[in-house]
PDB file of C-alpha atoms in Angstrom:
ATOM      1  CA  MET A   1      -0.071   0.267   0.277  1.00 43.00           C
ATOM      2  CA  PHE A   2       1.120   3.288  -0.867  1.00 45.00           C
ATOM      3  CA  ARG A   3       1.618   5.417   2.089  1.00 48.00           C
ATOM      4  CA  ARG A   4       2.220   8.758   1.870  1.00 49.00           C
ATOM      5  CA  PRO A   5       5.621  10.423   3.485  1.00 50.00           C
ATOM      6  CA  PRO A   6       5.073  13.089   5.907  1.00 54.00           C
ATOM      7  CA  PRO A   7       4.923  16.310   5.795  1.00 51.00           C
ATOM      8  CA  PRO A   8       8.278  18.466   6.452  1.00 50.00           C
ATOM      9  CA  PRO A   9       9.091  20.230   9.636  1.00 51.00           C
ATOM     10  CA  VAL A  10       6.835  24.293   8.623  1.00 49.00           C
ATOM     11  CA  ASP A  11       8.792  27.239  10.579  1.00 51.00           C
ATOM     12  CA  PRO A  12       5.889  29.045  12.167  1.00 50.00           C
ATOM     13  CA  LEU A  13       8.097  32.640  10.446  1.00 51.00           C
ATOM     14  CA  VAL A  14       7.185  31.685   7.262  1.00 51.00           C
ATOM     15  CA  LEU A  15       3.501  30.350   7.489  1.00 51.00           C
ATOM     16  CA  PRO A  16       1.188  31.391   4.629  1.00 50.00           C
ATOM     17  CA  ASN A  17      -0.862  34.259   5.662  1.00 47.00           C
ATOM     18  CA  LEU A  18      -3.897  32.919   5.909  1.00 48.00           C
ATOM     19  CA  SER A  19      -6.445  34.450   8.452  1.00 54.00           C
ATOM     20  CA  GLY A  20      -6.558  33.545  12.185  1.00 72.00           C
ATOM     21  CA  THR A  21      -2.802  32.613  12.253  1.00 81.00           C
ATOM     22  CA  TYR A  22      -0.515  33.962  15.079  1.00 81.00           C
ATOM     23  CA  ILE A  23       3.143  32.998  16.331  1.00 81.00           C
ATOM     24  CA  GLY A  24       3.029  30.501  18.821  1.00 82.00           C
ATOM     25  CA  ALA A  25       6.035  30.256  21.876  1.00 83.00           C
ATOM     26  CA  PRO A  26       8.196  27.229  21.946  1.00 82.00           C
ATOM     27  CA  ARG A  27       6.920  24.266  23.724  1.00 81.00           C
ATOM     28  CA  SER A  28       7.476  20.741  24.550  1.00 80.00           C
ATOM     29  CA  ALA A  29       5.785  17.786  23.455  1.00 78.00           C
ATOM     30  CA  ALA A  30       4.240  18.157  26.587  1.00 80.00           C
ATOM     31  CA  GLY A  31       3.118  21.444  27.243  1.00 80.00           C
ATOM     32  CA  LEU A  32       4.707  24.991  28.459  1.00 80.00           C
ATOM     33  CA  MET A  33       5.189  26.695  31.710  1.00 84.00           C
ATOM     34  CA  ARG A  34       5.926  30.339  31.940  1.00 79.00           C
ATOM     35  CA  PRO A  35       7.048  31.095  35.214  1.00 79.00           C
ATOM     36  CA  ALA A  36       6.169  33.857  36.980  1.00 80.00           C
ATOM     37  CA  ARG A  37       8.606  37.089  36.987  1.00 70.00           C
ATOM     38  CA  PRO A  38       8.348  40.389  39.181  1.00 65.00           C
ATOM     39  CA  ALA A  39       7.798  42.951  36.588  1.00 63.00           C
ATOM     40  CA  HIS A  40      11.079  44.489  35.433  1.00 68.00           C
ATOM     41  CA  PRO A  41      10.824  47.891  33.538  1.00 66.00           C
ATOM     42  CA  ALA A  42      14.539  48.715  32.779  1.00 75.00           C
ATOM     43  CA  ALA A  43      15.437  44.983  31.419  1.00 89.00           C
ATOM     44  CA  LEU A  44      15.697  44.462  27.836  1.00 93.00           C
ATOM     45  CA  PRO A  45      13.921  41.341  25.990  1.00 92.00           C
ATOM     46  CA  PRO A  46      16.683  38.729  24.389  1.00 92.00           C
ATOM     47  CA  PRO A  47      18.109  39.240  21.459  1.00 89.00           C
ATOM     48  CA  HIS A  48      15.305  36.836  19.273  1.00 88.00           C
ATOM     49  CA  LEU A  49      12.349  38.928  20.706  1.00 91.00           C
ATOM     50  CA  ARG A  50      13.956  42.372  19.553  1.00 89.00           C
ATOM     51  CA  HIS A  51      13.294  41.432  15.649  1.00 85.00           C
ATOM     52  CA  TYR A  52      16.559  42.542  13.941  1.00 83.00           C
ATOM     53  CA  TYR A  53      16.338  45.996  16.356  1.00 84.00           C
ATOM     54  CA  GLY A  54      19.913  46.952  17.896  1.00 81.00           C
ATOM     55  CA  LEU A  55      21.412  44.445  14.978  1.00 81.00           C
ATOM     56  CA  ARG A  56      24.702  46.433  14.307  1.00 85.00           C
ATOM     57  CA  ASP A  57      27.733  43.807  12.766  1.00 82.00           C
ATOM     58  CA  GLY A  58      26.156  40.746  13.212  1.00 84.00           C
ATOM     59  CA  GLN A  59      25.844  41.490  17.310  1.00 88.00           C
ATOM     60  CA  TYR A  60      22.888  42.966  19.130  1.00 89.00           C
ATOM     61  CA  ASP A  61      23.060  46.240  20.848  1.00 88.00           C
ATOM     62  CA  GLY A  62      21.484  46.840  23.571  1.00 88.00           C
ATOM     63  CA  SER A  63      21.720  50.477  23.727  1.00 91.00           C
ATOM     64  CA  LEU A  64      21.301  50.959  20.165  1.00 91.00           C
ATOM     65  CA  TYR A  65      17.868  48.707  20.631  1.00 92.00           C
ATOM     66  CA  LEU A  66      17.109  51.362  23.187  1.00 93.00           C
ATOM     67  CA  GLN A  67      18.140  54.525  21.246  1.00 95.00           C
ATOM     68  CA  GLY A  68      15.937  53.063  17.980  1.00 95.00           C
ATOM     69  CA  GLY A  69      12.935  52.701  20.028  1.00 95.00           C
ATOM     70  CA  ALA A  70      13.085  55.961  21.770  1.00 96.00           C
ATOM     71  CA  HIS A  71      13.994  57.724  18.578  1.00 97.00           C
ATOM     72  CA  ASP A  72      10.563  56.420  16.809  1.00 97.00           C
ATOM     73  CA  ALA A  73       8.961  57.358  19.812  1.00 98.00           C
ATOM     74  CA  GLN A  74      10.157  60.735  19.784  1.00 98.00           C
ATOM     75  CA  ARG A  75       9.707  61.015  16.249  1.00 98.00           C
ATOM     76  CA  LEU A  76       6.114  59.805  16.911  1.00 98.00           C
ATOM     77  CA  ARG A  77       5.071  62.630  19.014  1.00 98.00           C
ATOM     78  CA  ASP A  78       7.115  65.401  16.866  1.00 98.00           C
ATOM     79  CA  ALA A  79       4.631  64.128  13.409  1.00 98.00           C
ATOM     80  CA  LEU A  80       1.774  64.925  15.569  1.00 98.00           C
ATOM     81  CA  THR A  81       2.884  67.981  17.529  1.00 98.00           C
ATOM     82  CA  ALA A  82       3.615  69.533  13.984  1.00 98.00           C
ATOM     83  CA  ASP A  83      -0.012  68.639  12.949  1.00 98.00           C
ATOM     84  CA  GLY A  84      -1.634  70.234  15.975  1.00 98.00           C
ATOM     85  CA  PHE A  85      -2.835  67.530  17.287  1.00 98.00           C
ATOM     86  CA  THR A  86      -3.019  66.116  21.146  1.00 97.00           C
ATOM     87  CA  ILE A  87      -3.848  63.232  22.773  1.00 97.00           C
ATOM     88  CA  ASP A  88      -6.817  62.879  24.927  1.00 96.00           C
ATOM     89  CA  GLY A  89      -7.418  59.339  25.187  1.00 97.00           C
ATOM     90  CA  PRO A  90      -5.999  55.842  25.018  1.00 98.00           C
ATOM     91  CA  VAL A  91      -2.934  55.033  22.795  1.00 98.00           C
ATOM     92  CA  LEU A  92      -3.174  51.693  20.452  1.00 98.00           C
ATOM     93  CA  ASP A  93       0.719  50.525  19.627  1.00 98.00           C
ATOM     94  CA  PHE A  94      -0.224  47.898  16.964  1.00 98.00           C
ATOM     95  CA  GLY A  95       2.330  45.592  15.963  1.00 97.00           C
ATOM     96  CA  CYS A  96       4.435  46.292  19.156  1.00 97.00           C
ATOM     97  CA  GLY A  97       7.208  43.108  19.540  1.00 96.00           C
ATOM     98  CA  SER A  98       8.135  43.414  22.862  1.00 96.00           C
ATOM     99  CA  GLY A  99       7.704  47.149  23.206  1.00 96.00           C
ATOM    100  CA  ARG A 100      10.832  49.280  22.130  1.00 96.00           C
ATOM    101  CA  MET A 101       8.833  52.006  21.477  1.00 97.00           C
ATOM    102  CA  ILE A 102       5.897  51.884  23.064  1.00 97.00           C
ATOM    103  CA  ARG A 103       8.388  51.972  26.406  1.00 96.00           C
ATOM    104  CA  HIS A 104       9.537  55.300  25.692  1.00 97.00           C
ATOM    105  CA  LEU A 105       6.160  56.117  26.113  1.00 97.00           C
ATOM    106  CA  THR A 106       5.610  56.313  29.458  1.00 94.00           C
ATOM    107  CA  GLY A 107       3.035  59.687  30.350  1.00 93.00           C
ATOM    108  CA  VAL A 108       1.513  60.252  26.950  1.00 95.00           C
ATOM    109  CA  SER A 109      -1.773  58.443  28.241  1.00 96.00           C
ATOM    110  CA  PRO A 110      -2.911  56.412  31.099  1.00 94.00           C
ATOM    111  CA  GLN A 111      -3.924  53.871  28.952  1.00 97.00           C
ATOM    112  CA  ILE A 112      -1.715  52.541  26.852  1.00 98.00           C
ATOM    113  CA  TRP A 113      -2.012  49.151  24.978  1.00 98.00           C
ATOM    114  CA  GLY A 114       0.176  46.863  22.707  1.00 98.00           C
ATOM    115  CA  VAL A 115      -1.180  44.181  20.796  1.00 98.00           C
ATOM    116  CA  ASP A 116       1.221  41.308  18.440  1.00 97.00           C
ATOM    117  CA  ILE A 117       0.759  37.865  16.752  1.00 94.00           C
ATOM    118  CA  HIS A 118       4.407  36.758  18.300  1.00 94.00           C
ATOM    119  CA  ALA A 119       3.202  35.406  21.721  1.00 94.00           C
ATOM    120  CA  GLU A 120       6.533  35.357  22.879  1.00 94.00           C
ATOM    121  CA  ALA A 121       7.399  38.941  22.380  1.00 95.00           C
ATOM    122  CA  ILE A 122       3.791  39.249  24.279  1.00 96.00           C
ATOM    123  CA  ALA A 123       4.582  37.154  27.514  1.00 95.00           C
ATOM    124  CA  TRP A 124       7.475  38.961  27.982  1.00 95.00           C
ATOM    125  CA  ALA A 125       6.803  42.611  27.661  1.00 96.00           C
ATOM    126  CA  GLN A 126       3.128  41.548  30.281  1.00 95.00           C
ATOM    127  CA  ASP A 127       6.236  40.070  32.522  1.00 94.00           C
ATOM    128  CA  ASN A 128       8.039  42.965  31.917  1.00 94.00           C
ATOM    129  CA  LEU A 129       6.274  45.748  31.035  1.00 95.00           C
ATOM    130  CA  SER A 130       3.054  45.494  32.770  1.00 94.00           C
ATOM    131  CA  PRO A 131       2.007  47.982  34.194  1.00 92.00           C
ATOM    132  CA  PRO A 132       2.238  50.538  33.172  1.00 94.00           C
ATOM    133  CA  PHE A 133       1.475  48.870  29.464  1.00 97.00           C
ATOM    134  CA  ASP A 134      -1.155  46.444  29.024  1.00 98.00           C
ATOM    135  CA  PHE A 135      -0.900  43.868  26.146  1.00 98.00           C
ATOM    136  CA  ALA A 136      -2.643  41.407  24.449  1.00 98.00           C
ATOM    137  CA  LEU A 137      -1.549  38.895  21.798  1.00 97.00           C
ATOM    138  CA  THR A 138      -3.567  38.847  18.201  1.00 96.00           C
ATOM    139  CA  THR A 139      -3.906  36.822  15.339  1.00 94.00           C
ATOM    140  CA  THR A 140      -3.303  37.609  11.858  1.00 92.00           C
ATOM    141  CA  ALA A 141      -7.036  37.525  11.349  1.00 93.00           C
ATOM    142  CA  PRO A 142      -8.212  41.480  11.219  1.00 95.00           C
ATOM    143  CA  HIS A 143      -9.921  42.258  14.281  1.00 96.00           C
ATOM    144  CA  LEU A 144      -9.190  43.439  17.896  1.00 98.00           C
ATOM    145  CA  PRO A 145     -10.843  42.624  21.339  1.00 97.00           C
ATOM    146  CA  PHE A 146     -11.716  46.404  21.361  1.00 98.00           C
ATOM    147  CA  GLU A 147     -14.580  48.706  21.390  1.00 98.00           C
ATOM    148  CA  ASP A 148     -15.255  50.680  18.167  1.00 98.00           C
ATOM    149  CA  ARG A 149     -13.940  54.263  19.135  1.00 98.00           C
ATOM    150  CA  SER A 150     -11.749  52.893  21.362  1.00 98.00           C
ATOM    151  CA  PHE A 151      -8.956  54.785  20.736  1.00 98.00           C
ATOM    152  CA  ALA A 152      -7.547  58.414  19.749  1.00 98.00           C
ATOM    153  CA  LEU A 153      -3.876  57.154  18.440  1.00 98.00           C
ATOM    154  CA  ILE A 154      -2.963  54.194  17.205  1.00 98.00           C
ATOM    155  CA  TYR A 155       0.791  53.750  15.180  1.00 98.00           C
ATOM    156  CA  ALA A 156       1.994  51.028  13.405  1.00 98.00           C
ATOM    157  CA  GLY A 157       6.020  50.678  12.297  1.00 97.00           C
ATOM    158  CA  SER A 158       7.005  48.147  10.085  1.00 96.00           C
ATOM    159  CA  VAL A 159       4.129  46.564  10.801  1.00 96.00           C
ATOM    160  CA  PHE A 160       1.945  47.279   6.865  1.00 97.00           C
ATOM    161  CA  THR A 161       5.514  46.409   5.623  1.00 95.00           C
ATOM    162  CA  HIS A 162       3.868  42.841   6.016  1.00 93.00           C
ATOM    163  CA  ILE A 163       0.321  42.694   5.460  1.00 93.00           C
ATOM    164  CA  GLY A 164      -0.205  41.581   2.280  1.00 89.00           C
ATOM    165  CA  ASP A 165      -3.735  41.048   1.140  1.00 88.00           C
ATOM    166  CA  LEU A 166      -5.390  41.373   4.339  1.00 92.00           C
ATOM    167  CA  ALA A 167      -4.272  45.113   4.560  1.00 95.00           C
ATOM    168  CA  ASP A 168      -7.263  46.746   3.243  1.00 96.00           C
ATOM    169  CA  ALA A 169      -9.447  44.825   6.266  1.00 96.00           C
ATOM    170  CA  TRP A 170      -7.122  45.573   8.845  1.00 97.00           C
ATOM    171  CA  LEU A 171      -7.154  49.643   7.873  1.00 98.00           C
ATOM    172  CA  LEU A 172     -10.923  49.348   7.892  1.00 98.00           C
ATOM    173  CA  GLU A 173     -10.362  47.152  11.849  1.00 98.00           C
ATOM    174  CA  LEU A 174      -8.205  50.107  13.038  1.00 98.00           C
ATOM    175  CA  ARG A 175     -10.572  52.795  11.536  1.00 98.00           C
ATOM    176  CA  ARG A 176     -13.216  51.155  13.722  1.00 98.00           C
ATOM    177  CA  ILE A 177     -11.758  51.116  16.967  1.00 98.00           C
ATOM    178  CA  LEU A 178     -10.049  54.930  16.462  1.00 98.00           C
ATOM    179  CA  GLN A 179     -12.188  58.149  17.623  1.00 98.00           C
ATOM    180  CA  PRO A 180     -13.466  60.774  15.677  1.00 96.00           C
ATOM    181  CA  ASP A 181     -10.574  62.593  14.125  1.00 96.00           C
ATOM    182  CA  GLY A 182      -8.219  60.283  15.902  1.00 98.00           C
ATOM    183  CA  ARG A 183      -4.665  59.813  14.343  1.00 98.00           C
ATOM    184  CA  LEU A 184      -2.856  56.863  12.812  1.00 98.00           C
ATOM    185  CA  TYR A 185       0.414  56.785  12.123  1.00 98.00           C
ATOM    186  CA  ILE A 186       1.707  53.699   9.920  1.00 98.00           C
ATOM    187  CA  SER A 187       4.981  52.989   7.867  1.00 98.00           C
ATOM    188  CA  ILE A 188       5.301  51.948   4.590  1.00 97.00           C
ATOM    189  CA  THR A 189       7.681  50.667   2.283  1.00 95.00           C
ATOM    190  CA  ASP A 190       7.614  52.583  -1.166  1.00 94.00           C
ATOM    191  CA  ALA A 191       9.652  53.482  -4.228  1.00 91.00           C
ATOM    192  CA  GLN A 192      11.250  55.813  -2.087  1.00 92.00           C
ATOM    193  CA  THR A 193      12.222  53.075   0.792  1.00 91.00           C
ATOM    194  CA  LEU A 194      13.625  51.209  -2.002  1.00 89.00           C
ATOM    195  CA  ALA A 195      16.217  53.875  -3.114  1.00 89.00           C
ATOM    196  CA  GLU A 196      17.229  54.049  -0.034  1.00 89.00           C
ATOM    197  CA  ILE A 197      18.279  51.215   0.551  1.00 88.00           C
ATOM    198  CA  GLN A 198      20.062  50.375  -2.176  1.00 88.00           C
ATOM    199  CA  ARG A 199      22.215  53.576  -1.424  1.00 90.00           C
ATOM    200  CA  ILE A 200      23.075  52.934   2.038  1.00 88.00           C
ATOM    201  CA  GLN A 201      22.847  48.728   1.773  1.00 86.00           C
ATOM    202  CA  PRO A 202      23.274  47.839  -1.798  1.00 87.00           C
ATOM    203  CA  LYS A 203      23.434  43.991  -0.834  1.00 86.00           C
ATOM    204  CA  HIS A 204      20.184  44.414   1.480  1.00 85.00           C
ATOM    205  CA  ALA A 205      18.826  40.365   0.963  1.00 86.00           C
ATOM    206  CA  SER A 206      15.721  42.870  -0.512  1.00 85.00           C
ATOM    207  CA  HIS A 207      16.806  43.025  -3.601  1.00 86.00           C
ATOM    208  CA  GLN A 208      17.187  39.443  -3.755  1.00 90.00           C
ATOM    209  CA  HIS A 209      13.931  38.866  -3.427  1.00 90.00           C
ATOM    210  CA  LEU A 210      12.311  41.873  -5.742  1.00 89.00           C
ATOM    211  CA  ALA A 211      14.602  40.229  -8.379  1.00 89.00           C
ATOM    212  CA  ALA A 212      13.074  37.078  -7.789  1.00 90.00           C
ATOM    213  CA  LEU A 213       9.845  38.772  -7.927  1.00 89.00           C
ATOM    214  CA  ASP A 214      10.559  40.176 -11.232  1.00 89.00           C
ATOM    215  CA  ARG A 215      11.915  36.803 -12.964  1.00 93.00           C
ATOM    216  CA  ASP A 216       8.270  35.597 -11.828  1.00 90.00           C
ATOM    217  CA  THR A 217       5.844  38.507 -12.920  1.00 90.00           C
ATOM    218  CA  GLY A 218       8.045  41.185 -15.053  1.00 91.00           C
ATOM    219  CA  TYR A 219       7.454  44.030 -12.856  1.00 90.00           C
ATOM    220  CA  HIS A 220       9.646  46.526 -13.458  1.00 88.00           C
ATOM    221  CA  THR A 221       8.465  46.785 -17.023  1.00 92.00           C
ATOM    222  CA  GLN A 222       4.620  47.338 -15.797  1.00 92.00           C
ATOM    223  CA  ASP A 223       2.608  49.323 -14.214  1.00 93.00           C
ATOM    224  CA  TRP A 224       1.556  48.134 -10.314  1.00 93.00           C
ATOM    225  CA  GLN A 225       0.346  49.650  -7.160  1.00 95.00           C
ATOM    226  CA  MET A 226       1.961  47.006  -4.544  1.00 93.00           C
ATOM    227  CA  LEU A 227       4.125  44.042  -5.212  1.00 93.00           C
ATOM    228  CA  MET A 228       4.211  41.171  -2.217  1.00 91.00           C
ATOM    229  CA  THR A 229       8.055  39.358  -2.294  1.00 91.00           C
ATOM    230  CA  ARG A 230       8.012  35.487  -0.198  1.00 84.00           C
ATOM    231  CA  SER A 231       5.540  34.482   1.883  1.00 77.00           C
ATOM    232  CA  GLY A 232       3.448  34.626   5.915  1.00 71.00           C
ATOM    233  CA  PRO A 233       3.102  37.107   8.162  1.00 68.00           C
ATOM    234  CA  TRP A 234       6.589  37.939   9.165  1.00 68.00           C
ATOM    235  CA  ALA A 235       8.938  36.505   6.166  1.00 78.00           C
ATOM    236  CA  GLN A 236       6.577  38.798   3.733  1.00 86.00           C
ATOM    237  CA  ARG A 237       7.796  42.211   2.725  1.00 91.00           C
ATOM    238  CA  VAL A 238       5.126  44.429   1.032  1.00 94.00           C
ATOM    239  CA  ILE A 239       6.452  47.593  -1.369  1.00 95.00           C
ATOM    240  CA  TYR A 240       3.388  49.980  -2.199  1.00 96.00           C
ATOM    241  CA  ASP A 241       2.907  52.364  -4.883  1.00 96.00           C
ATOM    242  CA  ARG A 242       2.245  55.236  -2.574  1.00 97.00           C
ATOM    243  CA  ASP A 243       0.155  57.573  -4.490  1.00 96.00           C
ATOM    244  CA  ALA A 244      -2.038  54.476  -5.615  1.00 96.00           C
ATOM    245  CA  LEU A 245      -2.090  53.487  -1.952  1.00 97.00           C
ATOM    246  CA  THR A 246      -2.432  57.318  -0.543  1.00 97.00           C
ATOM    247  CA  GLN A 247      -5.487  57.498  -3.490  1.00 96.00           C
ATOM    248  CA  ARG A 248      -7.411  54.446  -1.413  1.00 95.00           C
ATOM    249  CA  LEU A 249      -6.934  55.475   1.744  1.00 96.00           C
ATOM    250  CA  THR A 250      -8.370  59.060   1.620  1.00 95.00           C
ATOM    251  CA  ARG A 251     -11.508  57.039   0.892  1.00 94.00           C
ATOM    252  CA  TRP A 252     -11.392  56.438   4.341  1.00 96.00           C
ATOM    253  CA  PHE A 253      -9.097  58.880   6.239  1.00 98.00           C
ATOM    254  CA  ASP A 254      -7.668  62.782   5.607  1.00 98.00           C
ATOM    255  CA  LEU A 255      -3.794  61.989   4.691  1.00 98.00           C
ATOM    256  CA  ARG A 256      -2.312  64.969   7.004  1.00 98.00           C
ATOM    257  CA  ARG A 257       1.341  63.969   6.711  1.00 98.00           C
ATOM    258  CA  VAL A 258       3.758  62.184   4.204  1.00 98.00           C
ATOM    259  CA  ILE A 259       7.095  61.874   6.224  1.00 98.00           C
ATOM    260  CA  PRO A 260      10.058  60.102   3.760  1.00 96.00           C
ATOM    261  CA  GLN A 261      12.458  58.035   6.447  1.00 96.00           C
ATOM    262  CA  GLY A 262       9.781  58.305   9.130  1.00 97.00           C
ATOM    263  CA  TYR A 263      10.690  55.201  10.285  1.00 96.00           C
ATOM    264  CA  GLY A 264      14.248  54.237   9.534  1.00 94.00           C
ATOM    265  CA  TRP A 265      13.761  53.866   5.778  1.00 92.00           C
ATOM    266  CA  GLN A 266      10.399  53.528   5.650  1.00 96.00           C
ATOM    267  CA  THR A 267       7.803  55.826   4.393  1.00 97.00           C
ATOM    268  CA  VAL A 268       5.284  57.360   7.271  1.00 98.00           C
ATOM    269  CA  LEU A 269       1.797  58.155   6.761  1.00 98.00           C
ATOM    270  CA  LEU A 270      -0.476  60.552   9.028  1.00 98.00           C
ATOM    271  CA  LEU A 271      -3.866  59.690   9.064  1.00 98.00           C
ATOM    272  CA  ARG A 272      -7.003  61.381  10.106  1.00 98.00           C
ATOM    273  CA  LYS A 273     -10.403  59.591  10.877  1.00 97.00           C
ATOM    274  CA  ARG A 274     -13.244  61.182   9.624  1.00 87.00           C
ATOM    275  CA  PRO A 275     -15.676  61.477  11.722  1.00 79.00           C
TER     276      PRO A 275
END
């Protein structure tokens, strides 16, 4: 009798971007134990939970990790100040990881939430940064456990650079939980981002991924509105034609500011929810 061979091991970081998946915490066949730990606000997450932030010359640098989070948090504040916006309600860090930015927002709002699909990162943040911040594990399904109009500000650094087919559904979900006149601050990869990566790191892996996509699609010789390289909620990269994206977004939001290199190499869009 023919027997189908067992499937190969699956890397959770390269799973197809199916609705309702998340990156689970490592566990044995018997399960897992999450030990009790006192909160340690000054602690740094272990390197595998820093998601490449603070990486220099192949080594993780704790000071660089903290400096980068503080810098991006300040860029967020600066953009809101330039827009004349004052935070007067709860804040959501959408795709917070281990709290790299959120830890630098103490005092910005009495209630700040962080959500992510990475279970181990959320567990670390809950153990070390809560209180004063709150954290919840979510999935790739475009739904969040919050009531309508819950947040005055939602920000997402290098999140929509990884969301492909479900991007519009996620934008509408964030709009649902954003208060009228609230602000949405997101970063994207666009042509300007790619040019900056090419200038600074001409051997960056993203160039190889795009070359492979071009061999399959010939996108260089065509008009396009979005490119997706590779697959999975972490591994895939999404590149937008900025004009095409902002034209679609303005059906649901007012575009307040475009900030090239507002989040590392990435372009930041500051959006206002229409009442």
